[in-house]
Amino acid sequence: MANMTRLNRRRFLMTTGTAAAGTLLLHACGQNDPGSTSQVDVEIDPADAPETPTAKLGFIALTDSAPLIIAYEKGFYAKYGMTDVSVEKQASWGTTRDNLVLGSGGGGIDGAHILTPMPYLISEGIVTDGRKVPMYILARLNVNGQGICLSNDYADLNVGVDSTPLSDAFAQRKAAGADLRAAMTFPGGTHDLWIRYWLAAGGIDPDQDVSTIVVPPPQMVANVRVGNMDAFCVGEPWPLQTVNQDVGYNALTTGEIWRDHPEKALGMRADWVDQNPKAAKALLMGTLEGQMWCSQPENKEEMCQILSRRAWFNVPFEDIIDRSVGKFDFGNGRVEELPDLMQKYWDDYASYPFKSHDLWFLTENIRWGYLPADTDINAMVEAVNREDLWREAAEAIGQADMIPESTSRGVETFFDGTIFDPEDPQGYLDSLDIKRI
């Protein structure tokens, strides 16, 4: 693709602790042969040498973590001098949060593949018992790629993007004494906000008409199989696995709620970035290159084969590949090719962290009572969103033409006709019927 051919293929000389010019032979851990070392020949200007070659990153077994995994597997981090990066599996978003609070110095991690609102909630101490741990968002990792699923108890309703048919069904079940549960992955996170938006758009109050519960992504399918929840929202590959195991069906893919909606981010502890600005830039450069690699159609099969391995997701290749190439079997007779709604990593500015998108996430967190109504969300975005670092990294790898003209993507329109104008978040809140403020 054109974007890939524009990638500047300059080689760098990595100097670890020296400023001498020349080519050094480095040793980096080889993922394909854990415990061994593979020689990495890297060329870098001594002035650009990272302060440290080491960083610990976390990931959850979701396909939108692919850029980090691929950057590690393909040597993109090592290419830019980050020869000692580890990408470590986390059991849940709560575990990710806890390990970020610890930091690598305390046995935790420096950064992570993360739900976009989490760096804000961690920075403000909202989800850390009041302990504020400043975070930065360095990149968006993807747009689209999540799914809202229903148990087979609702198969006869054949619910799609319009959740209205569930209103009566939920009311009848609740009147009969059923404990209705809608699962998401972290309070105030993206999956929580998608399922809340979808239910509320159909007149269902996610706090009054159902109970919202937290279930880690890899445990979603097992929980719906044993009847622990009626609906859930999670990223791939778990919606496809739900269909493949015939324990539920997909009502929709989240790109149908908001086309090309922002999703995960690369979040880093602010102190790590501030102490290691060159290493942060190198890490970001490797991540961007991972995103470009993942965006190439010819790489999709290999990407899914890598993700399926025990070291990463430990799930069948068949549970990952279809949604990664735009094939959607919703499990209810609806089978479509939807390449425009599949997970995107680079194309259409998928990697750039628009500030306007962060404003929407924070506005929704106010909507549902996670943040006070008087929160200065613009100040929060200015403190956490480091799109300036993204720009520097994009320019350094020859991708300056992928920098958008504005930090705002402008007015966004949702499937139900609701408008979010980043210049008027209060107007958006005022237009919503179901909310906690």
Tab-separated table of C-alpha atoms in Angstrom:
chain	number	residue	atom	x	y	z
A	1	MET	CA	0.000	0.000	0.000
A	2	ALA	CA	1.032	3.608	-0.581
A	3	ASN	CA	1.282	4.400	3.107
A	4	MET	CA	3.735	1.571	3.600
A	5	THR	CA	5.876	2.474	0.629
A	6	ARG	CA	6.261	5.965	2.056
A	7	LEU	CA	7.865	4.519	5.172
A	8	ASN	CA	11.402	5.805	5.457
A	9	ARG	CA	13.626	2.726	5.620
A	10	ARG	CA	16.609	4.456	7.226
A	11	ARG	CA	18.615	2.155	9.452
A	12	PHE	CA	19.802	3.329	12.830
A	13	LEU	CA	22.858	2.675	14.918
A	14	MET	CA	21.912	1.962	18.503
A	15	THR	CA	24.392	3.077	21.127
A	16	THR	CA	23.705	1.790	24.593
A	17	GLY	CA	25.433	4.174	26.947
A	18	THR	CA	27.980	5.482	24.417
A	19	ALA	CA	27.997	8.264	21.858
A	20	ALA	CA	30.462	6.639	19.508
A	21	ALA	CA	29.547	6.473	15.855
A	22	GLY	CA	29.634	3.190	14.013
A	23	THR	CA	27.646	-0.017	13.848
A	24	LEU	CA	27.047	-2.009	17.003
A	25	LEU	CA	25.878	-5.599	17.178
A	26	LEU	CA	23.046	-5.850	19.671
A	27	HIS	CA	21.426	-8.845	21.304
A	28	ALA	CA	17.667	-8.987	21.733
A	29	CYS	CA	15.449	-11.796	22.957
A	30	GLY	CA	14.044	-13.852	20.086
A	31	GLN	CA	10.300	-14.391	20.522
A	32	ASN	CA	10.217	-17.437	18.304
A	33	ASP	CA	12.783	-19.122	20.509
A	34	PRO	CA	12.121	-17.885	24.051
A	35	GLY	CA	15.225	-17.686	26.170
A	36	SER	CA	17.572	-17.423	23.215
A	37	THR	CA	19.090	-14.275	21.736
A	38	SER	CA	19.050	-13.071	18.158
A	39	GLN	CA	21.522	-10.529	16.829
A	40	VAL	CA	19.985	-7.225	15.809
A	41	ASP	CA	22.057	-4.934	13.617
A	42	VAL	CA	20.710	-1.427	14.172
A	43	GLU	CA	21.982	1.934	12.982
A	44	ILE	CA	21.084	5.110	14.851
A	45	ASP	CA	22.384	8.626	15.293
A	46	PRO	CA	23.957	8.814	18.769
A	47	ALA	CA	21.932	11.958	19.439
A	48	ASP	CA	18.735	9.906	19.034
A	49	ALA	CA	19.808	6.954	21.169
A	50	PRO	CA	17.118	6.029	23.732
A	51	GLU	CA	17.981	6.727	27.356
A	52	THR	CA	17.093	3.094	28.043
A	53	PRO	CA	16.453	0.125	25.737
A	54	THR	CA	14.017	-1.323	28.277
A	55	ALA	CA	10.263	-0.944	28.613
A	56	LYS	CA	7.545	-3.194	29.997
A	57	LEU	CA	4.204	-3.077	28.216
A	58	GLY	CA	0.986	-4.849	29.091
A	59	PHE	CA	-1.685	-6.245	26.794
A	60	ILE	CA	-5.051	-7.965	27.030
A	61	ALA	CA	-5.870	-10.829	24.640
A	62	LEU	CA	-7.781	-8.683	22.151
A	63	THR	CA	-6.931	-8.240	18.497
A	64	ASP	CA	-6.453	-4.500	18.955
A	65	SER	CA	-3.296	-5.318	20.921
A	66	ALA	CA	-1.799	-6.592	17.652
A	67	PRO	CA	0.380	-3.505	16.948
A	68	LEU	CA	2.344	-4.042	20.180
A	69	ILE	CA	2.692	-7.778	19.636
A	70	ILE	CA	3.716	-7.366	16.008
A	71	ALA	CA	6.176	-4.567	16.844
A	72	TYR	CA	7.788	-6.984	19.289
A	73	GLU	CA	7.666	-10.055	17.045
A	74	LYS	CA	8.903	-8.271	13.929
A	75	GLY	CA	11.699	-6.397	15.672
A	76	PHE	CA	10.281	-2.900	15.137
A	77	TYR	CA	11.048	-1.879	18.719
A	78	ALA	CA	14.607	-3.181	18.405
A	79	LYS	CA	14.935	-1.387	15.067
A	80	TYR	CA	14.650	1.943	16.861
A	81	GLY	CA	16.918	0.999	19.744
A	82	MET	CA	14.357	-0.471	22.155
A	83	THR	CA	16.005	-3.882	22.273
A	84	ASP	CA	14.697	-4.924	25.679
A	85	VAL	CA	10.935	-4.423	25.385
A	86	SER	CA	8.633	-6.987	26.966
A	87	VAL	CA	4.946	-7.287	26.065
A	88	GLU	CA	3.264	-8.996	28.984
A	89	LYS	CA	-0.206	-10.541	29.153
A	90	GLN	CA	-2.576	-9.069	31.721
A	91	ALA	CA	-5.492	-11.036	33.189
A	92	SER	CA	-7.926	-8.113	33.181
A	93	TRP	CA	-8.124	-4.346	32.839
A	94	GLY	CA	-8.068	-4.171	36.622
A	95	THR	CA	-4.752	-6.010	36.583
A	96	THR	CA	-3.470	-3.614	33.919
A	97	ARG	CA	-4.448	-0.666	36.115
A	98	ASP	CA	-2.773	-2.150	39.182
A	99	ASN	CA	0.439	-2.898	37.312
A	100	LEU	CA	0.537	0.617	35.884
A	101	VAL	CA	0.205	2.021	39.384
A	102	LEU	CA	3.135	-0.144	40.465
A	103	GLY	CA	5.287	0.788	37.468
A	104	SER	CA	8.134	-1.418	36.313
A	105	GLY	CA	10.204	-0.291	39.287
A	106	GLY	CA	7.621	-1.857	41.579
A	107	GLY	CA	7.227	-5.052	39.592
A	108	GLY	CA	4.534	-3.703	37.291
A	109	ILE	CA	4.575	-2.162	33.821
A	110	ASP	CA	5.470	1.161	32.206
A	111	GLY	CA	2.645	1.280	29.678
A	112	ALA	CA	-0.024	-0.758	28.003
A	113	HIS	CA	-2.516	-1.493	25.299
A	114	ILE	CA	-5.397	0.120	27.170
A	115	LEU	CA	-9.012	1.265	27.034
A	116	THR	CA	-8.802	4.907	25.973
A	117	PRO	CA	-10.576	6.385	29.043
A	118	MET	CA	-8.382	4.493	31.531
A	119	PRO	CA	-5.325	6.794	31.413
A	120	TYR	CA	-7.664	9.641	32.378
A	121	LEU	CA	-9.336	7.688	35.173
A	122	ILE	CA	-5.939	6.586	36.517
A	123	SER	CA	-4.474	10.083	36.239
A	124	GLU	CA	-7.360	11.491	38.266
A	125	GLY	CA	-7.343	8.688	40.842
A	126	ILE	CA	-10.929	7.778	39.933
A	127	VAL	CA	-10.189	4.044	39.697
A	128	THR	CA	-7.149	3.896	41.989
A	129	ASP	CA	-8.703	4.694	45.372
A	130	GLY	CA	-7.735	8.323	45.041
A	131	ARG	CA	-4.096	7.745	44.167
A	132	LYS	CA	-3.319	9.863	41.124
A	133	VAL	CA	-0.819	8.313	38.728
A	134	PRO	CA	-0.307	10.694	35.778
A	135	MET	CA	-0.580	8.958	32.411
A	136	TYR	CA	-0.113	9.933	28.782
A	137	ILE	CA	-1.859	8.672	25.671
A	138	LEU	CA	0.777	8.398	22.922
A	139	ALA	CA	-1.277	6.835	20.130
A	140	ARG	CA	-4.618	5.366	19.294
A	141	LEU	CA	-4.089	1.695	18.516
A	142	ASN	CA	-7.230	1.135	16.458
A	143	VAL	CA	-10.727	2.166	15.509
A	144	ASN	CA	-13.785	-0.137	15.354
A	145	GLY	CA	-13.497	-3.848	16.151
A	146	GLN	CA	-15.709	-4.466	19.185
A	147	GLY	CA	-18.930	-6.447	19.378
A	148	ILE	CA	-22.148	-6.475	21.385
A	149	CYS	CA	-23.487	-9.965	21.872
A	150	LEU	CA	-26.637	-11.534	23.291
A	151	SER	CA	-27.169	-14.959	24.765
A	152	ASN	CA	-29.177	-17.483	22.789
A	153	ASP	CA	-32.114	-16.788	25.121
A	154	TYR	CA	-32.801	-13.822	22.853
A	155	ALA	CA	-32.264	-15.571	19.539
A	156	ASP	CA	-35.940	-15.298	18.583
A	157	LEU	CA	-35.776	-11.485	18.798
A	158	ASN	CA	-32.910	-11.292	16.298
A	159	VAL	CA	-31.844	-7.939	17.747
A	160	GLY	CA	-29.511	-5.762	15.695
A	161	VAL	CA	-28.255	-2.215	15.978
A	162	ASP	CA	-31.630	-1.132	17.391
A	163	SER	CA	-31.887	-2.409	20.972
A	164	THR	CA	-35.558	-1.405	21.324
A	165	PRO	CA	-36.889	-5.004	20.985
A	166	LEU	CA	-35.011	-5.888	24.164
A	167	SER	CA	-36.967	-3.373	26.245
A	168	ASP	CA	-40.122	-5.464	26.591
A	169	ALA	CA	-38.171	-8.722	26.848
A	170	PHE	CA	-36.038	-7.343	29.671
A	171	ALA	CA	-39.081	-5.902	31.444
A	172	GLN	CA	-40.917	-9.254	31.300
A	173	ARG	CA	-37.926	-11.189	32.568
A	174	LYS	CA	-37.282	-8.688	35.317
A	175	ALA	CA	-40.934	-8.844	36.410
A	176	ALA	CA	-40.565	-12.618	36.615
A	177	GLY	CA	-37.647	-12.201	38.999
A	178	ALA	CA	-34.751	-12.643	36.599
A	179	ASP	CA	-31.466	-10.922	37.386
A	180	LEU	CA	-30.613	-9.275	34.081
A	181	ARG	CA	-26.926	-8.731	33.499
A	182	ALA	CA	-25.059	-6.799	30.835
A	183	ALA	CA	-21.332	-7.399	30.986
A	184	MET	CA	-18.523	-5.040	30.070
A	185	THR	CA	-14.829	-5.094	30.835
A	186	PHE	CA	-14.110	-2.037	33.032
A	187	PRO	CA	-16.314	0.717	34.505
A	188	GLY	CA	-16.025	3.842	32.390
A	189	GLY	CA	-14.042	1.990	29.716
A	190	THR	CA	-14.891	1.770	26.050
A	191	HIS	CA	-16.912	-1.461	26.248
A	192	ASP	CA	-18.925	-0.053	29.130
A	193	LEU	CA	-19.685	3.080	27.117
A	194	TRP	CA	-20.637	1.203	23.937
A	195	ILE	CA	-23.138	-1.092	25.613
A	196	ARG	CA	-24.568	1.760	27.691
A	197	TYR	CA	-24.988	3.939	24.616
A	198	TRP	CA	-26.622	1.103	22.671
A	199	LEU	CA	-29.053	0.158	25.442
A	200	ALA	CA	-29.963	3.779	26.240
A	201	ALA	CA	-30.607	4.541	22.562
A	202	GLY	CA	-33.318	1.857	22.707
A	203	GLY	CA	-34.870	3.258	25.862
A	204	ILE	CA	-33.185	0.801	28.247
A	205	ASP	CA	-31.562	2.328	31.313
A	206	PRO	CA	-28.276	0.430	31.873
A	207	ASP	CA	-28.396	1.186	35.605
A	208	GLN	CA	-32.097	0.724	36.339
A	209	ASP	CA	-33.370	-1.875	33.870
A	210	VAL	CA	-30.350	-4.198	33.986
A	211	SER	CA	-27.246	-4.724	36.099
A	212	THR	CA	-23.927	-3.936	34.494
A	213	ILE	CA	-21.169	-6.280	35.616
A	214	VAL	CA	-17.439	-6.509	34.973
A	215	VAL	CA	-16.050	-9.604	33.246
A	216	PRO	CA	-12.480	-9.814	31.863
A	217	PRO	CA	-12.443	-10.157	28.053
A	218	PRO	CA	-11.085	-13.744	27.900
A	219	GLN	CA	-13.836	-14.889	30.287
A	220	MET	CA	-16.793	-13.507	28.354
A	221	VAL	CA	-17.586	-16.591	26.289
A	222	ALA	CA	-17.393	-18.967	29.248
A	223	ASN	CA	-19.726	-16.754	31.266
A	224	VAL	CA	-22.391	-16.462	28.594
A	225	ARG	CA	-22.176	-20.235	28.048
A	226	VAL	CA	-23.227	-20.918	31.645
A	227	GLY	CA	-25.925	-18.244	31.672
A	228	ASN	CA	-24.182	-15.638	33.809
A	229	MET	CA	-25.206	-12.750	31.573
A	230	ASP	CA	-27.759	-11.731	28.993
A	231	ALA	CA	-25.629	-9.365	26.941
A	232	PHE	CA	-22.021	-8.270	26.769
A	233	CYS	CA	-19.656	-5.971	24.940
A	234	VAL	CA	-16.050	-6.931	24.268
A	235	GLY	CA	-13.397	-6.744	21.583
A	236	GLU	CA	-12.453	-9.435	19.111
A	237	PRO	CA	-11.773	-12.346	19.038
A	238	TRP	CA	-14.407	-13.034	21.699
A	239	PRO	CA	-17.537	-12.003	19.732
A	240	LEU	CA	-16.518	-14.305	16.870
A	241	GLN	CA	-15.720	-17.096	19.321
A	242	THR	CA	-19.211	-16.638	20.773
A	243	VAL	CA	-20.639	-17.372	17.334
A	244	ASN	CA	-18.211	-20.184	16.548
A	245	GLN	CA	-19.088	-21.930	19.814
A	246	ASP	CA	-22.822	-21.320	19.262
A	247	VAL	CA	-23.410	-19.889	22.743
A	248	GLY	CA	-24.810	-16.556	21.568
A	249	TYR	CA	-25.017	-14.185	18.654
A	250	ASN	CA	-23.684	-10.760	17.725
A	251	ALA	CA	-26.312	-8.050	17.684
A	252	LEU	CA	-23.875	-5.659	16.032
A	253	THR	CA	-20.296	-4.628	15.569
A	254	THR	CA	-19.576	-1.323	17.269
A	255	GLY	CA	-18.624	0.435	14.051
A	256	GLU	CA	-22.371	0.364	13.370
A	257	ILE	CA	-22.933	2.547	16.451
A	258	TRP	CA	-20.289	5.079	15.424
A	259	ARG	CA	-18.361	4.505	12.224
A	260	ASP	CA	-14.604	4.498	12.758
A	261	HIS	CA	-15.007	5.115	16.465
A	262	PRO	CA	-11.819	5.352	18.554
A	263	GLU	CA	-10.946	2.351	20.697
A	264	LYS	CA	-7.734	1.286	22.433
A	265	ALA	CA	-4.702	3.466	23.063
A	266	LEU	CA	-1.034	3.136	23.854
A	267	GLY	CA	-0.935	4.558	27.367
A	268	MET	CA	2.288	5.170	29.282
A	269	ARG	CA	3.099	6.380	32.765
A	270	ALA	CA	3.889	10.080	32.443
A	271	ASP	CA	6.970	9.814	34.652
A	272	TRP	CA	8.464	7.134	32.388
A	273	VAL	CA	7.933	9.266	29.293
A	274	ASP	CA	9.236	12.406	30.977
A	275	GLN	CA	12.372	10.624	32.188
A	276	ASN	CA	12.945	8.831	28.872
A	277	PRO	CA	11.719	11.097	26.056
A	278	LYS	CA	13.942	9.544	23.385
A	279	ALA	CA	12.997	6.029	24.449
A	280	ALA	CA	9.322	7.029	24.396
A	281	LYS	CA	9.733	8.353	20.856
A	282	ALA	CA	11.503	5.154	19.776
A	283	LEU	CA	8.797	3.038	21.382
A	284	LEU	CA	6.145	5.062	19.615
A	285	MET	CA	7.963	4.766	16.284
A	286	GLY	CA	8.058	0.990	16.632
A	287	THR	CA	4.367	0.905	17.538
A	288	LEU	CA	3.408	3.012	14.518
A	289	GLU	CA	5.375	0.703	12.273
A	290	GLY	CA	3.561	-2.226	13.874
A	291	GLN	CA	0.259	-0.535	13.066
A	292	MET	CA	1.274	-0.029	9.448
A	293	TRP	CA	2.283	-3.679	9.154
A	294	CYS	CA	-1.028	-4.821	10.643
A	295	SER	CA	-2.936	-2.653	8.172
A	296	GLN	CA	-1.565	-4.475	5.129
A	297	PRO	CA	-4.062	-6.996	3.671
A	298	GLU	CA	-1.253	-9.392	2.759
A	299	ASN	CA	-0.204	-9.543	6.420
A	300	LYS	CA	-3.595	-10.329	7.957
A	301	GLU	CA	-3.269	-14.111	7.920
A	302	GLU	CA	0.208	-14.047	9.445
A	303	MET	CA	-0.932	-11.525	12.045
A	304	CYS	CA	-3.770	-13.810	13.118
A	305	GLN	CA	-1.486	-16.855	13.178
A	306	ILE	CA	0.886	-14.980	15.486
A	307	LEU	CA	-1.920	-13.772	17.771
A	308	SER	CA	-3.374	-17.277	18.051
A	309	ARG	CA	-0.199	-18.672	19.630
A	310	ARG	CA	-0.178	-19.835	23.220
A	311	ALA	CA	2.196	-17.031	24.211
A	312	TRP	CA	-0.326	-14.440	23.068
A	313	PHE	CA	-4.060	-15.293	22.866
A	314	ASN	CA	-4.047	-19.094	22.929
A	315	VAL	CA	-7.211	-19.263	20.813
A	316	PRO	CA	-7.910	-20.929	17.459
A	317	PHE	CA	-6.823	-19.039	14.358
A	318	GLU	CA	-10.403	-19.484	13.085
A	319	ASP	CA	-11.695	-17.308	15.926
A	320	ILE	CA	-9.546	-14.377	14.804
A	321	ILE	CA	-9.178	-14.343	11.040
A	322	ASP	CA	-12.666	-13.601	9.681
A	323	ARG	CA	-13.302	-10.318	11.492
A	324	SER	CA	-9.731	-9.260	10.711
A	325	VAL	CA	-10.466	-9.393	6.982
A	326	GLY	CA	-13.973	-7.930	7.141
A	327	LYS	CA	-16.050	-11.136	7.117
A	328	PHE	CA	-18.879	-10.952	9.651
A	329	ASP	CA	-21.042	-13.929	10.539
A	330	PHE	CA	-23.264	-12.552	13.301
A	331	GLY	CA	-24.571	-15.985	14.259
A	332	ASN	CA	-28.205	-15.118	13.569
A	333	GLY	CA	-28.306	-15.656	9.831
A	334	ARG	CA	-26.718	-12.333	9.018
A	335	VAL	CA	-23.482	-12.854	7.102
A	336	GLU	CA	-21.851	-9.849	5.454
A	337	GLU	CA	-18.601	-8.512	4.072
A	338	LEU	CA	-18.008	-5.295	6.026
A	339	PRO	CA	-14.434	-4.186	5.343
A	340	ASP	CA	-15.268	-0.571	6.281
A	341	LEU	CA	-16.378	-1.679	9.754
A	342	MET	CA	-13.534	-4.014	10.599
A	343	GLN	CA	-10.747	-3.092	12.969
A	344	LYS	CA	-8.394	-0.510	11.475
A	345	TYR	CA	-4.889	0.123	12.770
A	346	TRP	CA	-3.467	2.790	10.452
A	347	ASP	CA	-5.693	3.764	7.541
A	348	ASP	CA	-8.095	6.707	7.871
A	349	TYR	CA	-5.990	8.252	10.661
A	350	ALA	CA	-6.728	5.294	12.930
A	351	SER	CA	-3.468	5.733	14.851
A	352	TYR	CA	-3.630	9.463	15.473
A	353	PRO	CA	-5.081	10.282	18.934
A	354	PHE	CA	-7.659	12.962	18.113
A	355	LYS	CA	-8.308	15.157	21.136
A	356	SER	CA	-11.948	15.459	20.119
A	357	HIS	CA	-12.383	11.729	20.621
A	358	ASP	CA	-10.982	11.876	24.120
A	359	LEU	CA	-13.471	14.659	24.843
A	360	TRP	CA	-16.324	12.318	23.894
A	361	PHE	CA	-15.078	9.575	26.216
A	362	LEU	CA	-14.836	12.026	29.103
A	363	THR	CA	-18.261	13.477	28.318
A	364	GLU	CA	-19.751	9.976	28.427
A	365	ASN	CA	-18.017	9.358	31.747
A	366	ILE	CA	-19.781	12.462	33.045
A	367	ARG	CA	-23.042	11.189	31.556
A	368	TRP	CA	-22.879	7.996	33.592
A	369	GLY	CA	-21.613	9.531	36.810
A	370	TYR	CA	-18.005	8.354	36.699
A	371	LEU	CA	-16.777	11.962	36.595
A	372	PRO	CA	-18.310	15.039	38.267
A	373	ALA	CA	-20.470	17.217	36.054
A	374	ASP	CA	-18.143	20.202	36.543
A	375	THR	CA	-15.022	18.316	35.397
A	376	ASP	CA	-12.756	20.444	33.197
A	377	ILE	CA	-12.470	17.865	30.443
A	378	ASN	CA	-10.501	20.162	28.143
A	379	ALA	CA	-7.797	20.548	30.792
A	380	MET	CA	-7.723	16.784	31.291
A	381	VAL	CA	-7.229	16.188	27.574
A	382	GLU	CA	-4.429	18.736	27.403
A	383	ALA	CA	-2.649	16.986	30.291
A	384	VAL	CA	-3.005	13.396	29.052
A	385	ASN	CA	-3.252	13.418	25.260
A	386	ARG	CA	0.257	13.697	23.775
A	387	GLU	CA	-0.591	13.909	20.111
A	388	ASP	CA	2.463	16.145	19.837
A	389	LEU	CA	4.671	13.118	20.496
A	390	TRP	CA	2.725	11.138	17.900
A	391	ARG	CA	3.471	13.839	15.350
A	392	GLU	CA	7.195	13.728	16.145
A	393	ALA	CA	7.285	9.950	15.773
A	394	ALA	CA	5.300	10.014	12.520
A	395	GLU	CA	7.676	12.584	11.036
A	396	ALA	CA	10.699	10.564	12.155
A	397	ILE	CA	9.546	7.485	10.227
A	398	GLY	CA	8.619	9.443	7.107
A	399	GLN	CA	4.873	9.580	7.731
A	400	ALA	CA	4.364	13.343	8.028
A	401	ASP	CA	1.603	13.204	5.419
A	402	MET	CA	-0.424	11.060	7.836
A	403	ILE	CA	-0.641	13.906	10.358
A	404	PRO	CA	-4.156	15.378	10.236
A	405	GLU	CA	-4.735	19.099	9.871
A	406	SER	CA	-6.516	19.403	13.200
A	407	THR	CA	-6.554	17.742	16.613
A	408	SER	CA	-10.319	17.455	16.154
A	409	ARG	CA	-12.055	15.097	13.715
A	410	GLY	CA	-15.030	17.451	13.925
A	411	VAL	CA	-18.682	16.704	14.525
A	412	GLU	CA	-19.482	13.006	14.961
A	413	THR	CA	-22.837	11.371	14.152
A	414	PHE	CA	-24.077	8.191	15.824
A	415	PHE	CA	-26.382	5.545	14.371
A	416	ASP	CA	-29.451	7.008	16.102
A	417	GLY	CA	-28.855	10.476	14.707
A	418	THR	CA	-27.309	11.889	17.882
A	419	ILE	CA	-24.626	14.503	17.237
A	420	PHE	CA	-21.473	15.084	19.255
A	421	ASP	CA	-19.876	18.447	18.608
A	422	PRO	CA	-16.524	18.605	20.452
A	423	GLU	CA	-17.003	22.369	20.642
A	424	ASP	CA	-20.213	21.832	22.647
A	425	PRO	CA	-20.073	18.721	24.873
A	426	GLN	CA	-22.795	20.159	27.122
A	427	GLY	CA	-25.149	20.395	24.170
A	428	TYR	CA	-24.554	16.705	23.534
A	429	LEU	CA	-25.337	15.853	27.158
A	430	ASP	CA	-28.473	17.993	27.090
A	431	SER	CA	-29.743	16.072	24.047
A	432	LEU	CA	-29.627	12.695	25.813
A	433	ASP	CA	-32.688	11.319	27.580
A	434	ILE	CA	-31.061	8.677	29.771
A	435	LYS	CA	-28.159	9.909	31.905
A	436	ARG	CA	-27.084	10.274	35.529
A	437	ILE	CA	-26.708	14.078	35.579
